[in-house]
Coordinates of N, CA, C and O in Angstrom, one line a residue:
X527 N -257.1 147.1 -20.3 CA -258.4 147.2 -19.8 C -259.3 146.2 -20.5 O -259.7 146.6 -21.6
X528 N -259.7 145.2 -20.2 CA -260.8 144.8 -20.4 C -262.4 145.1 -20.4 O -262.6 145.1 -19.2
X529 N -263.3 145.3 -20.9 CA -264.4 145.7 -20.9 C -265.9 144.8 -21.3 O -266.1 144.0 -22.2
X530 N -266.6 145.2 -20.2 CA -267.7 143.8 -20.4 C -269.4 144.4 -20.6 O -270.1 144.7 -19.7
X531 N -269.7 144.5 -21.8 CA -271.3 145.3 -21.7 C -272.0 144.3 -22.0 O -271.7 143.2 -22.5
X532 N -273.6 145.0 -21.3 CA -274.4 143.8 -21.2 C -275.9 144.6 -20.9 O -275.9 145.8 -20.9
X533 N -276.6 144.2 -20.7 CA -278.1 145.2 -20.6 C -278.8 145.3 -22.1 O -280.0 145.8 -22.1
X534 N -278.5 144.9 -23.2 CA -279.2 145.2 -24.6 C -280.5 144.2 -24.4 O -281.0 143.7 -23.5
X535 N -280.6 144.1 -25.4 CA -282.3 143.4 -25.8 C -283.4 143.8 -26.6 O -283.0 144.7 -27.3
X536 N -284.9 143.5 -26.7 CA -285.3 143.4 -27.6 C -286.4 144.9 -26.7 O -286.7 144.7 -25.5
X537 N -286.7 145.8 -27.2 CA -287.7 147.0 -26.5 C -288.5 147.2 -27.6 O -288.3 146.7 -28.7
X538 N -289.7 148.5 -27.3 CA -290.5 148.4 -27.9 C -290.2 149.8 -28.4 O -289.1 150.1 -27.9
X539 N -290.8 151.0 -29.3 CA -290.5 152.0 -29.2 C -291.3 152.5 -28.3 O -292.4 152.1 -27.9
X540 N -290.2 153.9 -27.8 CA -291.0 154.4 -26.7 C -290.4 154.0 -25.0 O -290.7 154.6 -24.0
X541 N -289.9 153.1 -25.3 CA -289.7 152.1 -24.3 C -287.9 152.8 -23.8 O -287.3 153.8 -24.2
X542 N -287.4 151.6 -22.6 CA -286.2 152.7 -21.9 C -285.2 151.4 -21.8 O -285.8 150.3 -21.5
X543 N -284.3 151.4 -21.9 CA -282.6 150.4 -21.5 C -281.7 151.0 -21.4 O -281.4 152.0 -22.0
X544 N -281.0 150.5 -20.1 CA -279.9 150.5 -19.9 C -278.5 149.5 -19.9 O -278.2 148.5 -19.3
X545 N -278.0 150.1 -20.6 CA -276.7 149.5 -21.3 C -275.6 149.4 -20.1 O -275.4 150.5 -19.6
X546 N -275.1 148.5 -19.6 CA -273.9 148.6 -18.6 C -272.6 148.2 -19.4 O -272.4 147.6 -20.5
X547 N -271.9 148.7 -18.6 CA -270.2 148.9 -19.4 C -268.9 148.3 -17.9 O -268.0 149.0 -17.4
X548 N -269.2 147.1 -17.6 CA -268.0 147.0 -16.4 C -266.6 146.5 -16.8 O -266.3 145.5 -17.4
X549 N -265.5 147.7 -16.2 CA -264.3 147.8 -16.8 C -263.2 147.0 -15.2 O -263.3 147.3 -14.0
X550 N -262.3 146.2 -15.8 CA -261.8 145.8 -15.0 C -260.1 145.3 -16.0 O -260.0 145.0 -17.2
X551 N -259.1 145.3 -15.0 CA -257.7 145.2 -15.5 C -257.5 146.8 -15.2 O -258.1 147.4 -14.3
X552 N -256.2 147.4 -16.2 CA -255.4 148.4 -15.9 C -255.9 149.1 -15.8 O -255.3 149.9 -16.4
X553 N -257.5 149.8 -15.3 CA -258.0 150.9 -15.7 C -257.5 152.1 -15.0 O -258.2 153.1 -14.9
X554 N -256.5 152.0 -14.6 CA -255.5 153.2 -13.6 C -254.8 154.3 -14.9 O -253.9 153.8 -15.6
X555 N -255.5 155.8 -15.2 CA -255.2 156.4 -16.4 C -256.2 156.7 -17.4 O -256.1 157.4 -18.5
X556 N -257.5 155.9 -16.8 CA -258.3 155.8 -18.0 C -258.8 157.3 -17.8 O -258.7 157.9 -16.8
X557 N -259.6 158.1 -19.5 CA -259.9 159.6 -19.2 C -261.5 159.4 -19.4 O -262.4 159.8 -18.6
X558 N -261.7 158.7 -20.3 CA -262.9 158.7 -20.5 C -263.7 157.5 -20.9 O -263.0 156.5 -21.2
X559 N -265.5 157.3 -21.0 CA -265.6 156.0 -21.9 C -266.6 156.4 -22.4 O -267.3 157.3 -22.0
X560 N -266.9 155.6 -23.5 CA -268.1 156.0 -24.5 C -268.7 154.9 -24.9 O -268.7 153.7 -24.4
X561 N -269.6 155.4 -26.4 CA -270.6 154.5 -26.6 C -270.8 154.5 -27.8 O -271.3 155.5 -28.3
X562 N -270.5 153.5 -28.4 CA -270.6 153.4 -30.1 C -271.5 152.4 -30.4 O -271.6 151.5 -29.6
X563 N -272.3 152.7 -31.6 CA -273.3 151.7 -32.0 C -272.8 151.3 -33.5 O -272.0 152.0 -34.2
X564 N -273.3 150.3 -33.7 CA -272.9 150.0 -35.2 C -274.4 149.1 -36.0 O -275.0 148.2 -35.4
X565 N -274.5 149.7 -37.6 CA -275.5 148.4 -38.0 C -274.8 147.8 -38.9 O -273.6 148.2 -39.1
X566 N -275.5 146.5 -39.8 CA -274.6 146.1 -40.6 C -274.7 146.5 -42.0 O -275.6 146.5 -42.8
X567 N -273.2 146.9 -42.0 CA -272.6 147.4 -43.4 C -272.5 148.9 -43.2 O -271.8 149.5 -44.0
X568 N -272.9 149.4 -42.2 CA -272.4 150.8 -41.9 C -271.3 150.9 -40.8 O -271.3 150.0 -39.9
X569 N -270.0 152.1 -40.7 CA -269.6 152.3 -39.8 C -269.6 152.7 -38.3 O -270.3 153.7 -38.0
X570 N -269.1 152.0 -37.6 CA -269.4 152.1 -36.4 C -270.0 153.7 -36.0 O -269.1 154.4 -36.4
X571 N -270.8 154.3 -35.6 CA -271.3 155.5 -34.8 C -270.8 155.7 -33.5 O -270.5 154.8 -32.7
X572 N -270.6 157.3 -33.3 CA -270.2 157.3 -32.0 C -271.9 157.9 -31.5 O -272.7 158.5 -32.1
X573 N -271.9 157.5 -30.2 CA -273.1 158.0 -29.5 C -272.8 159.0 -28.1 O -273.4 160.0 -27.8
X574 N -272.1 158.6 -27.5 CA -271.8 159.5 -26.0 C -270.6 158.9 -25.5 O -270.1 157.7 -25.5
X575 N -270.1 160.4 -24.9 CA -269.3 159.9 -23.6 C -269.0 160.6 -22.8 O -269.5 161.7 -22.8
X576 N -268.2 160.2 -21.7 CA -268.4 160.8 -20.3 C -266.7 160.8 -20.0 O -265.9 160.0 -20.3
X577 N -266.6 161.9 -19.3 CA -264.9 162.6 -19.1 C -264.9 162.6 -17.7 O -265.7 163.1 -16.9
X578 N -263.8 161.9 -17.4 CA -264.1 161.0 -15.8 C -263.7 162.4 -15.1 O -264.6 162.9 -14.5
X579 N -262.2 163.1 -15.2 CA -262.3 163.8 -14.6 C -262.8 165.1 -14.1 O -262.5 165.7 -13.1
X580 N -264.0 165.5 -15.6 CA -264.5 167.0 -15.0 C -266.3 166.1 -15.2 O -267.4 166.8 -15.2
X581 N -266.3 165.1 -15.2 CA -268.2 164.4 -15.3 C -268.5 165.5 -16.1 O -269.2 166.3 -15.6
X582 N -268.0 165.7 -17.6 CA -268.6 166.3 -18.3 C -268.8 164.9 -19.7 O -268.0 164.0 -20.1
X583 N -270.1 165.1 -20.2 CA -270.6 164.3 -21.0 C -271.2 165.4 -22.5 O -271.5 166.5 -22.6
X584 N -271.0 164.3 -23.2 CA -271.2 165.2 -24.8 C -272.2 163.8 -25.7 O -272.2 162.8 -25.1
X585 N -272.6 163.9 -26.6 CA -273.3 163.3 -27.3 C -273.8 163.4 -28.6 O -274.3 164.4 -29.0
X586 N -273.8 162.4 -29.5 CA -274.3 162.8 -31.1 C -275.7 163.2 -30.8 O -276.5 162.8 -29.9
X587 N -275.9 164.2 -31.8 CA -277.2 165.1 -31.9 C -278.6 163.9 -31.9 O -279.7 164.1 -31.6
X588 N -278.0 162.2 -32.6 CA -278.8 161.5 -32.7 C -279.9 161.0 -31.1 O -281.0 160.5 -30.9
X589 N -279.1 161.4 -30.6 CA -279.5 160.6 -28.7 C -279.5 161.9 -28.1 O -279.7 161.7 -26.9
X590 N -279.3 163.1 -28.3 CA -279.7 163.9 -27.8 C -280.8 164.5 -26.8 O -281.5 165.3 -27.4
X591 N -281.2 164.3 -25.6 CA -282.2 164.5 -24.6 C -282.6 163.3 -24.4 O -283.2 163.5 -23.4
X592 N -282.6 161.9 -24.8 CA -283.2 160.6 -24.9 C -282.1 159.7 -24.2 O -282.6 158.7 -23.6
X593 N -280.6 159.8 -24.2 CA -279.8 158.9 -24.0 C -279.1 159.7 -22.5 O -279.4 160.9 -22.5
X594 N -278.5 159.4 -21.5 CA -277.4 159.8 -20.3 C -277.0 159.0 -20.3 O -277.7 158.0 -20.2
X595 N -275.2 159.0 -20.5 CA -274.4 158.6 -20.2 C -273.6 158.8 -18.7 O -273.1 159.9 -18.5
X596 N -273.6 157.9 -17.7 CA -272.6 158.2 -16.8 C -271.8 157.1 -16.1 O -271.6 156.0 -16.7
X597 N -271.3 157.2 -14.9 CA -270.2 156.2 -14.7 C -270.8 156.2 -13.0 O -271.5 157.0 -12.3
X598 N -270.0 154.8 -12.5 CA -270.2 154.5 -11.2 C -268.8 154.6 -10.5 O -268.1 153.7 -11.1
X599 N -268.2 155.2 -9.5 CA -266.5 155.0 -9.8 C -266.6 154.1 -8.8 O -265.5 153.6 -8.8
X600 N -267.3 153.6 -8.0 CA -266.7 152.8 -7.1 C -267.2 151.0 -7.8 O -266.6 150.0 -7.3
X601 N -268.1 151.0 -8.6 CA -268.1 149.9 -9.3 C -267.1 149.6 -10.7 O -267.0 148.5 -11.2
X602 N -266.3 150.9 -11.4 CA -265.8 151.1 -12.2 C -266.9 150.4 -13.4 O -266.5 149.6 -14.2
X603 N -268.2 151.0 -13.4 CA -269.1 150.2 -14.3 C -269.4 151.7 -15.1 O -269.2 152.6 -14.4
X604 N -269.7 151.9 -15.9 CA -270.3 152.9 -17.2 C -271.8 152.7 -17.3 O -272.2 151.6 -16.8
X605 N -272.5 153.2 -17.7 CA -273.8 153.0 -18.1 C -274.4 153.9 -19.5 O -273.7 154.7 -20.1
X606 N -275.6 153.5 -20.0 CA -276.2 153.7 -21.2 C -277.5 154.3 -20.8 O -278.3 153.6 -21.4
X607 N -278.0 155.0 -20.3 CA -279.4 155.4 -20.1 C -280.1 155.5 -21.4 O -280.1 156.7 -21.9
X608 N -280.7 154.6 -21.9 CA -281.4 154.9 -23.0 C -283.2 154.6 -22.8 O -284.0 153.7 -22.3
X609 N -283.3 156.1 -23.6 CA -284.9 156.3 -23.3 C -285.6 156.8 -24.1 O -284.9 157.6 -24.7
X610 N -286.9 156.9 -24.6 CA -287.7 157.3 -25.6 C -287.1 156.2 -27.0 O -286.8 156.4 -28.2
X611 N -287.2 155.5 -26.3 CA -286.2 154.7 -27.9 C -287.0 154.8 -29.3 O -288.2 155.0 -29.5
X612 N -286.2 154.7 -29.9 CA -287.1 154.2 -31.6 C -286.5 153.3 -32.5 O -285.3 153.3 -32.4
X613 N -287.0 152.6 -33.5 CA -286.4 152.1 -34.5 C -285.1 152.3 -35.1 O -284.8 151.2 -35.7
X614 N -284.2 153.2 -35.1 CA -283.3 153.6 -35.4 C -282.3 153.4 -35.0 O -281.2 153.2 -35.6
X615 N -282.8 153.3 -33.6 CA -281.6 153.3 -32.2 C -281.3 151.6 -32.6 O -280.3 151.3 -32.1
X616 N -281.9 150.8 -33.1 CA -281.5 148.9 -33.1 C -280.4 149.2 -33.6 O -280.3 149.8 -34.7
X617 N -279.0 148.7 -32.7 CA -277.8 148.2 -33.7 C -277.4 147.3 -32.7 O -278.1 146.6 -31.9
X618 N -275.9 147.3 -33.0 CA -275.2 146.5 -31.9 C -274.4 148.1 -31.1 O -274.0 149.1 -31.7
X619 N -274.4 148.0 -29.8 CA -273.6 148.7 -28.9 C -272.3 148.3 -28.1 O -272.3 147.1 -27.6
X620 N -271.3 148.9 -28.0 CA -270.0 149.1 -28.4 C -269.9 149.8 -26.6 O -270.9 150.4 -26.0
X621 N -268.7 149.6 -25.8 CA -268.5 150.5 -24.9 C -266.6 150.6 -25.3 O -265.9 149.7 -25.7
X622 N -266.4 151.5 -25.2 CA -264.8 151.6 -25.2 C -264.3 152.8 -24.3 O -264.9 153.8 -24.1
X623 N -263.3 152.5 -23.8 CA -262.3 153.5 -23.0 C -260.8 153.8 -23.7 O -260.1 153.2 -24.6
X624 N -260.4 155.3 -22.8 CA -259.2 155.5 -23.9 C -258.3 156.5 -22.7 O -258.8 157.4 -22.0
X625 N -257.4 156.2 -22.7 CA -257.0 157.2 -21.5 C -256.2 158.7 -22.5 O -255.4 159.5 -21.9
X626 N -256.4 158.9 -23.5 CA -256.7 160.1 -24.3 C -256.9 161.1 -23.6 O -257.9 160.8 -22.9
X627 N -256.5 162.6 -23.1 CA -257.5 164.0 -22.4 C -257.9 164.7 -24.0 O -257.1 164.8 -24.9
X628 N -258.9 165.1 -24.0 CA -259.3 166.2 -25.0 C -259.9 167.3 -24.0 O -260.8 167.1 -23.2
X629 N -259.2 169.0 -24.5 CA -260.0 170.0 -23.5 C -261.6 169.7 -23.6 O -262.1 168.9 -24.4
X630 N -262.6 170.5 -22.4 CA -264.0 170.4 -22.6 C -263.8 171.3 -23.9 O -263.8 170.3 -24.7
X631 N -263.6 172.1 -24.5 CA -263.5 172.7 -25.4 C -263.4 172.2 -26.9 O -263.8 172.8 -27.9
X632 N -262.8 170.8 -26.9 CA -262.4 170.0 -27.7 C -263.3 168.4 -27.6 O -262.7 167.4 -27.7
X633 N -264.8 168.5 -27.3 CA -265.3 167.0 -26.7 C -266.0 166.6 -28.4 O -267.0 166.0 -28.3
X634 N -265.8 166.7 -29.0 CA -266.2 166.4 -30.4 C -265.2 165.7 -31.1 O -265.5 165.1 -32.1
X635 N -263.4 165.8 -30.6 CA -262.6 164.7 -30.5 C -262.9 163.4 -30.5 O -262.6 162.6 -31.4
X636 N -263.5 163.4 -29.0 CA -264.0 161.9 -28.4 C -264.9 160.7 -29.7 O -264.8 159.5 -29.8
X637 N -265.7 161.8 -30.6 CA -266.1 161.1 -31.6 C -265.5 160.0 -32.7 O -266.3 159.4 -33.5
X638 N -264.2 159.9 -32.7 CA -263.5 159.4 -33.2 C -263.4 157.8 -32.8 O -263.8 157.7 -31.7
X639 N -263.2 157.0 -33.3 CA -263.1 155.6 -32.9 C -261.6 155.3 -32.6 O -261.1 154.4 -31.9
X640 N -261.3 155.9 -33.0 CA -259.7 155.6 -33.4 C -258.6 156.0 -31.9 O -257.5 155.5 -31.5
X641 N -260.0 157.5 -31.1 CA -259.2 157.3 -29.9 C -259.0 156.8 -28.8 O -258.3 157.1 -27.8
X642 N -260.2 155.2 -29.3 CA -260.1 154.2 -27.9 C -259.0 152.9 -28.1 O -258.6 152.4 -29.2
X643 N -258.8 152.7 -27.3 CA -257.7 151.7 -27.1 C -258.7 150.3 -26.6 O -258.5 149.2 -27.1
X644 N -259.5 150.4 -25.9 CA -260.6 149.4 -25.1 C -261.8 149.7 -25.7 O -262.5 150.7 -25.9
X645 N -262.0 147.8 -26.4 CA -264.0 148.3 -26.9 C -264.0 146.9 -26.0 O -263.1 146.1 -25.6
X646 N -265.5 146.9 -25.7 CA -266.4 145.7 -25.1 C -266.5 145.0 -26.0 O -265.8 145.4 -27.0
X647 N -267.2 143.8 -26.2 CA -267.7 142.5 -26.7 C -269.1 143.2 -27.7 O -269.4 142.7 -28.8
X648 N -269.8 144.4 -27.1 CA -271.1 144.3 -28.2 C -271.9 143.8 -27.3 O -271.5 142.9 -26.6
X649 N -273.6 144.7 -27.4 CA -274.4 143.9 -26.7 C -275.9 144.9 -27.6 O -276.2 146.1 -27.8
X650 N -276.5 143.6 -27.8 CA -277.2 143.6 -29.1 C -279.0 144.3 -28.3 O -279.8 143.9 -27.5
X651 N -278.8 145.6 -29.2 CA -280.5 146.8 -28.8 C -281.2 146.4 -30.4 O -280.7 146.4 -31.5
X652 N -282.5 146.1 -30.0 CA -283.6 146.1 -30.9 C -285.0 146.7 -30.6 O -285.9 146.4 -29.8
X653 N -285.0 147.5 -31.4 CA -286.2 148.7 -30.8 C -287.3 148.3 -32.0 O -286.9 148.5 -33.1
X654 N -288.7 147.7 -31.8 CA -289.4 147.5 -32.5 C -290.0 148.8 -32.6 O -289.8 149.8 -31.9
X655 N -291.0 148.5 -33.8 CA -292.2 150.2 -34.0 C -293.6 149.4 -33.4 O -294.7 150.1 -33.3

């Protein structure tokens, strides 16, 4: 699976971006995709993801009510809904897929980095104050 994100840029706080995530190659199997941010010298964060087959979505407490994560299936694209931004939110953004199932029971799993197989290129959010 190849993966191509793109939508980052320079916002204001307060302000709204959307992060696109278009997946193309073997994606036949994939379960889920998510969204990791990283700054420098810290480890990558996980931020959201979305479980293709029950469209159930989970998220770190950090993006909580501010961020939706969902998917397009007929474009096979992902998205970032990010909103109410703030200073914090500036890193680099990360899209990855993993054809992994974790029960809904178990979506705090998905947090892990380790269980994607597919990350994107990075596409660079900077939220001024």
């Amino acid at each position: 699976v190849q993966l191509q994100a793109s939508g980052g840029g320079l916002a204001q706080a307060g302000a709204s971006l959307r992060l696109s995530c278009a997946a193309s190659g073997r994606t036949f199997g994939t379960s889920a995709m998510a969204w990791f941010r990283q700054v420098p010298e810290k480890e990558r964060e996980f931020v959201a993801v979305f479980r293709y087959n029950s469209g159930n979505s989970y998220y770190s407490d950090s993006v909580k009510g501010r961020f939706t994560i969902s998917r397009d299936n007929a474009r096979n694209t992902g998205y970032l809904q990010m909103n109410s931004l703030k200073p914090e939110d500036t890193a680099v953004y990360y899209c990855a897929t993993t054809s992994t199932r974790f029960a809904l029971s178990a979506m705090s799993a998905y947090e892990q980095s380790d269980v994607y197989g597919s990350w994107g290129q990075g596409t660079q959010v900077t939220v001024s104050s």
